[in-house]
């Protein structure tokens, strides 16, 4: 349980908001001149988070007091106090009071209605993208175990065949996205990768496949972002990101991630055994990519002006 205390002042009266959050719900208790005037609570609903908490109270002179609270970043809670609809106190001026969207807060400059629409769009995006993310993870684990039990060439061919099979299955389950927005591009890359594994019989060169092919893919993303402003590859990928994500920055960012991981793979190949490299290419590479990917998401994060109207 996390707890936050936010004091505020209305004419001649001192108030206090005590905001608490657990892994499943948020709650708020508001006191005015030491007397409790109201409480509110909400359930945390997955990616959509929790709604803003609001307590309303009639002051002694008849004016309406409204206290609103929620997170303004991943670790900070903010409050806004209004009297007869006029803002009289703001704990974090300029910040949007709304459950933040990973990996940062909601875009700056959004009003409450836009923030709620943004959260709903983000929840739907996560729902659509989950099946393809699970498929990617399963394919990665399959490559690891096939390579351990057979050899790298067989694992590459199995990966390509699995990709083609997924394309066939996708035709029969169109409502569930199994292969993502870059499906054809991904299958083509896997085909080139499998052909490389067949033609190249040296294990060291096979391990360098991620560097060679990954570097080439990284270059394509960089060109897409820098020259085409994300109109080709990034435009197909952007639908799996928060609404309003900058496609140009996404293309450049993905290219840089690919370049860094390609260089990292080359260094690991030179430094460790094949068994250790298998662990790295299945798990270590994933962790490195996720860390870099979070940076790309932050850099390409949507701005309020880029969002469609709610």
Coordinates of C-alpha atoms in Angstrom, one line a residue:
X1 CA 0.0 0.0 0.0
X2 CA 1.3 3.4 -1.0
X3 CA 0.0 6.6 0.7
X4 CA 0.3 10.2 -0.2
X5 CA -0.7 13.4 1.8
X6 CA -1.6 16.5 -0.1
X7 CA -2.5 19.6 2.0
X8 CA -4.6 22.4 0.5
X9 CA -6.2 25.7 1.6
X10 CA -9.6 27.2 0.8
X11 CA -10.5 30.6 2.3
X12 CA -10.0 30.4 6.1
X13 CA -9.8 26.6 6.1
X14 CA -7.0 24.1 5.9
X15 CA -7.7 20.9 4.1
X16 CA -5.9 17.6 3.6
X17 CA -6.1 14.8 1.1
X18 CA -4.9 11.3 2.0
X19 CA -4.6 9.2 -1.2
X20 CA -3.8 5.5 -0.9
X21 CA -3.1 3.0 -3.6
X22 CA -2.7 -0.8 -3.6
X23 CA -2.2 -3.2 -6.5
X24 CA -5.9 -3.4 -7.0
X25 CA -7.5 -0.1 -6.0
X26 CA -7.1 3.5 -5.1
X27 CA -8.8 5.5 -2.3
X28 CA -9.0 9.0 -1.1
X29 CA -10.0 10.6 2.2
X30 CA -10.5 14.4 2.5
X31 CA -10.6 16.4 5.7
X32 CA -11.4 20.1 6.1
X33 CA -10.4 21.8 9.4
X34 CA -9.7 18.4 10.8
X35 CA -13.2 17.0 10.0
X36 CA -13.7 14.4 7.3
X37 CA -15.9 15.7 4.5
X38 CA -15.9 12.7 2.1
X39 CA -14.2 9.6 0.6
X40 CA -13.9 8.0 -2.8
X41 CA -12.4 4.8 -4.2
X42 CA -11.9 3.1 -7.5
X43 CA -10.8 -0.3 -8.8
X44 CA -7.6 -0.5 -10.9
X45 CA -8.6 -1.9 -14.3
X46 CA -5.5 -3.2 -16.0
X47 CA -4.0 -0.9 -18.6
X48 CA -6.8 1.6 -18.2
X49 CA -5.7 2.1 -14.6
X50 CA -8.2 3.8 -12.2
X51 CA -10.5 6.8 -12.7
X52 CA -9.8 10.1 -11.0
X53 CA -11.1 10.2 -7.4
X54 CA -13.5 13.0 -6.6
X55 CA -15.0 14.3 -3.4
X56 CA -17.7 17.0 -3.4
X57 CA -18.8 19.1 -0.4
X58 CA -21.0 22.1 0.3
X59 CA -19.1 24.8 2.3
X60 CA -20.8 26.7 5.1
X61 CA -21.4 29.7 2.8
X62 CA -23.2 27.4 0.3
X63 CA -20.4 27.3 -2.3
X64 CA -19.5 23.9 -3.9
X65 CA -16.1 22.4 -3.1
X66 CA -14.7 19.8 -5.3
X67 CA -11.4 17.9 -4.7
X68 CA -10.0 15.7 -7.5
X69 CA -6.9 13.4 -7.2
X70 CA -5.0 10.7 -9.1
X71 CA -1.4 10.0 -10.2
X72 CA 0.3 12.6 -12.4
X73 CA 3.4 10.4 -13.0
X74 CA 4.2 6.8 -12.2
X75 CA 5.2 7.8 -8.6
X76 CA 3.5 11.1 -7.8
X77 CA -0.1 11.9 -6.9
X78 CA -1.6 15.3 -7.7
X79 CA -4.7 17.1 -6.5
X80 CA -6.9 19.9 -7.9
X81 CA -9.3 21.8 -5.7
X82 CA -12.2 23.9 -7.2
X83 CA -14.7 26.1 -5.5
X84 CA -17.9 26.7 -7.6
X85 CA -16.0 25.3 -10.6
X86 CA -13.0 27.7 -10.2
X87 CA -9.6 26.2 -9.7
X88 CA -8.2 27.5 -6.4
X89 CA -5.4 25.0 -5.7
X90 CA -3.3 22.7 -7.8
X91 CA -0.5 20.6 -6.2
X92 CA 1.3 20.1 -9.6
X93 CA 0.5 23.0 -11.9
X94 CA 0.4 22.0 -15.5
X95 CA 0.3 18.3 -14.9
X96 CA -2.7 16.2 -16.1
X97 CA -4.4 14.4 -13.3
X98 CA -5.0 11.0 -14.9
X99 CA -3.7 7.5 -14.5
X100 CA -0.4 7.5 -16.3
X101 CA 0.3 5.4 -19.4
X102 CA 3.5 3.3 -19.4
X103 CA 6.3 4.1 -19.8
X104 CA 5.5 7.7 -18.6
X105 CA 2.7 10.0 -17.8
X106 CA -0.2 10.9 -20.0
X107 CA 0.6 13.4 -22.8
X108 CA 1.0 17.0 -21.5
X109 CA -1.7 19.5 -22.4
X110 CA -4.7 17.1 -22.4
X111 CA -7.9 17.9 -20.6
X112 CA -9.7 15.4 -18.4
X113 CA -12.0 14.2 -21.3
X114 CA -9.0 13.7 -23.7
X115 CA -7.1 11.8 -21.0
X116 CA -10.0 9.4 -20.5
X117 CA -10.3 8.9 -24.2
X118 CA -6.6 8.3 -24.4
X119 CA -6.8 5.6 -21.7
X120 CA -9.6 3.8 -23.4
X121 CA -7.7 3.8 -26.7
X122 CA -4.6 2.5 -24.9
X123 CA -6.5 -0.3 -23.3
X124 CA -7.9 -1.4 -26.7
X125 CA -4.4 -1.2 -28.2
X126 CA -3.0 -3.5 -25.5
X127 CA -5.8 -6.0 -26.0
X128 CA -5.2 -6.2 -29.8
X129 CA -1.4 -6.5 -29.4
X130 CA -1.3 -9.1 -26.7
X131 CA -1.8 -12.2 -29.0
X132 CA 1.1 -11.3 -31.3
X133 CA 3.4 -10.5 -28.4
X134 CA 2.6 -13.9 -26.9
X135 CA 3.3 -15.6 -30.3
X136 CA 6.7 -13.7 -30.5
X137 CA 7.7 -15.0 -27.1
X138 CA 6.7 -18.6 -27.9
X139 CA 8.6 -18.5 -31.2
X140 CA 11.7 -17.2 -29.3
X141 CA 11.5 -20.0 -26.8
X142 CA 10.9 -22.6 -29.6
X143 CA 14.1 -21.3 -31.3
X144 CA 16.0 -21.7 -28.1
X145 CA 15.0 -25.3 -27.4
X146 CA 15.2 -26.5 -31.0
X147 CA 18.7 -25.1 -31.3
X148 CA 19.7 -26.8 -28.0
X149 CA 18.3 -30.2 -29.1
X150 CA 19.4 -30.0 -32.8
X151 CA 21.5 -27.3 -34.4
X152 CA 21.3 -23.6 -35.4
X153 CA 20.4 -24.4 -39.0
X154 CA 17.4 -26.5 -38.1
X155 CA 16.2 -23.9 -35.6
X156 CA 16.3 -21.2 -38.3
X157 CA 14.4 -23.3 -40.8
X158 CA 11.8 -24.3 -38.1
X159 CA 11.4 -20.6 -37.3
X160 CA 10.7 -19.7 -40.9
X161 CA 8.2 -22.6 -41.3
X162 CA 6.4 -21.5 -38.1
X163 CA 6.1 -18.0 -39.4
X164 CA 4.6 -19.2 -42.7
X165 CA 2.2 -21.5 -40.7
X166 CA 1.1 -18.5 -38.6
X167 CA 0.3 -16.5 -41.8
X168 CA -1.9 -19.4 -42.9
X169 CA -3.6 -19.7 -39.5
X170 CA -4.2 -15.9 -39.5
X171 CA -6.4 -16.2 -42.6
X172 CA -8.8 -18.4 -40.6
X173 CA -8.8 -16.2 -37.4
X174 CA -8.9 -12.7 -38.8
X175 CA -10.3 -11.2 -35.6
X176 CA -7.2 -12.2 -33.6
X177 CA -3.9 -10.6 -34.6
X178 CA -1.3 -13.3 -34.4
X179 CA 1.5 -11.9 -36.5
X180 CA 1.5 -8.1 -36.0
X181 CA 1.5 -5.2 -38.5
X182 CA 4.9 -6.2 -40.0
X183 CA 3.9 -9.8 -40.7
X184 CA 5.0 -10.0 -44.3
X185 CA 8.2 -8.1 -43.6
X186 CA 8.9 -10.4 -40.6
X187 CA 8.3 -13.5 -42.6
X188 CA 10.6 -12.2 -45.4
X189 CA 13.4 -11.6 -42.8
X190 CA 12.9 -15.1 -41.4
X191 CA 13.1 -16.5 -44.9
X192 CA 16.4 -14.7 -45.5
X193 CA 17.6 -15.8 -42.1
X194 CA 16.7 -19.5 -42.8
X195 CA 18.4 -19.3 -46.3
X196 CA 21.5 -17.8 -44.6
X197 CA 21.5 -20.7 -42.1
X198 CA 21.3 -23.3 -45.0
X199 CA 24.0 -21.7 -47.1
X200 CA 26.4 -20.9 -44.3
X201 CA 27.6 -24.0 -42.5
X202 CA 30.0 -22.4 -40.1
X203 CA 28.5 -22.1 -36.6
X204 CA 30.4 -18.8 -35.9
X205 CA 28.9 -17.2 -39.0
X206 CA 25.5 -18.6 -38.2
X207 CA 25.7 -16.9 -34.8
X208 CA 26.6 -13.7 -36.5
X209 CA 23.4 -13.9 -38.5
X210 CA 21.6 -11.6 -35.9
X211 CA 24.3 -9.0 -36.5
X212 CA 24.4 -9.2 -40.3
X213 CA 20.6 -9.5 -40.9
X214 CA 19.7 -7.5 -37.8
X215 CA 22.0 -4.7 -38.9
X216 CA 20.4 -4.7 -42.4
X217 CA 16.9 -4.4 -40.9
X218 CA 18.1 -1.7 -38.6
X219 CA 19.4 0.3 -41.6
X220 CA 16.0 -0.1 -43.3
X221 CA 14.2 1.3 -40.2
X222 CA 16.7 4.2 -40.0
X223 CA 16.2 5.1 -43.7
X224 CA 12.4 4.8 -43.2
X225 CA 12.6 7.2 -40.2
X226 CA 15.1 9.7 -41.6
X227 CA 14.1 9.7 -45.2
X228 CA 10.5 8.6 -45.4
X229 CA 9.5 10.0 -42.0
X230 CA 8.2 6.6 -40.9
X231 CA 5.8 6.2 -43.8
X232 CA 6.7 2.6 -44.7
X233 CA 7.9 0.3 -41.9
X234 CA 7.1 2.5 -38.8
X235 CA 3.6 3.3 -40.1
X236 CA 2.7 -0.4 -40.0
X237 CA 4.3 -0.8 -36.5
X238 CA 2.8 2.4 -35.0
X239 CA -0.7 0.9 -34.5
X240 CA 0.7 -1.2 -31.7
X241 CA 1.9 1.9 -29.9
X242 CA -0.1 4.5 -27.9
X243 CA -2.4 6.6 -30.0
X244 CA -0.5 9.6 -31.5
X245 CA 3.0 8.0 -31.4
X246 CA 5.4 9.8 -33.7
X247 CA 6.1 7.4 -36.6
X248 CA 9.3 9.2 -37.7
X249 CA 10.8 9.0 -34.3
X250 CA 9.6 5.4 -33.9
X251 CA 11.4 4.4 -37.2
X252 CA 14.6 6.1 -36.1
X253 CA 14.4 4.6 -32.7
X254 CA 13.8 1.1 -33.9
X255 CA 16.7 1.5 -36.3
X256 CA 19.0 2.5 -33.4
X257 CA 17.8 -0.3 -31.2
X258 CA 18.5 -2.8 -34.0
X259 CA 22.0 -1.3 -34.5
X260 CA 22.9 -1.5 -30.8
X261 CA 21.6 -5.1 -30.5
X262 CA 23.5 -6.1 -33.7
X263 CA 26.7 -4.8 -32.3
X264 CA 26.0 -6.4 -28.9
X265 CA 25.4 -9.8 -30.5
X266 CA 28.8 -9.6 -32.4
X267 CA 30.6 -8.8 -29.1
X268 CA 28.8 -11.8 -27.3
X269 CA 29.7 -14.1 -30.2
X270 CA 33.3 -13.3 -29.9
X271 CA 33.4 -13.5 -26.1
X272 CA 31.4 -16.6 -25.0
X273 CA 30.6 -20.2 -26.0
X274 CA 27.7 -21.3 -28.2
X275 CA 25.6 -22.5 -25.2
X276 CA 26.1 -19.2 -23.4
X277 CA 25.3 -17.3 -26.7
X278 CA 22.0 -19.3 -26.9
X279 CA 21.0 -18.1 -23.5
X280 CA 21.9 -14.5 -24.5
X281 CA 20.1 -14.5 -27.8
X282 CA 17.0 -15.9 -26.2
X283 CA 16.9 -14.0 -22.9
X284 CA 19.7 -11.5 -22.6
X285 CA 19.0 -9.9 -26.0
X286 CA 15.3 -9.7 -25.0
X287 CA 16.1 -7.8 -21.8
X288 CA 18.5 -5.4 -23.7
X289 CA 15.9 -4.8 -26.4
X290 CA 13.2 -4.1 -23.8
X291 CA 15.3 -1.5 -22.0
X292 CA 16.2 0.2 -25.3
X293 CA 12.6 -0.1 -26.5
X294 CA 11.3 1.7 -23.4
X295 CA 13.6 4.6 -24.3
X296 CA 12.2 4.6 -27.9
X297 CA 8.6 4.6 -26.6
X298 CA 9.4 7.6 -24.4
X299 CA 11.1 9.5 -27.2
X300 CA 8.3 8.8 -29.7
X301 CA 5.6 9.2 -27.1
X302 CA 2.4 11.0 -28.3
X303 CA 2.0 14.8 -27.7
X304 CA -1.4 16.2 -26.9
X305 CA -1.6 18.1 -30.2
X306 CA -1.1 14.9 -32.2
X307 CA -4.1 13.1 -30.6
X308 CA -7.4 12.8 -32.4
X309 CA -10.4 14.5 -30.6
X310 CA -12.1 12.2 -28.0

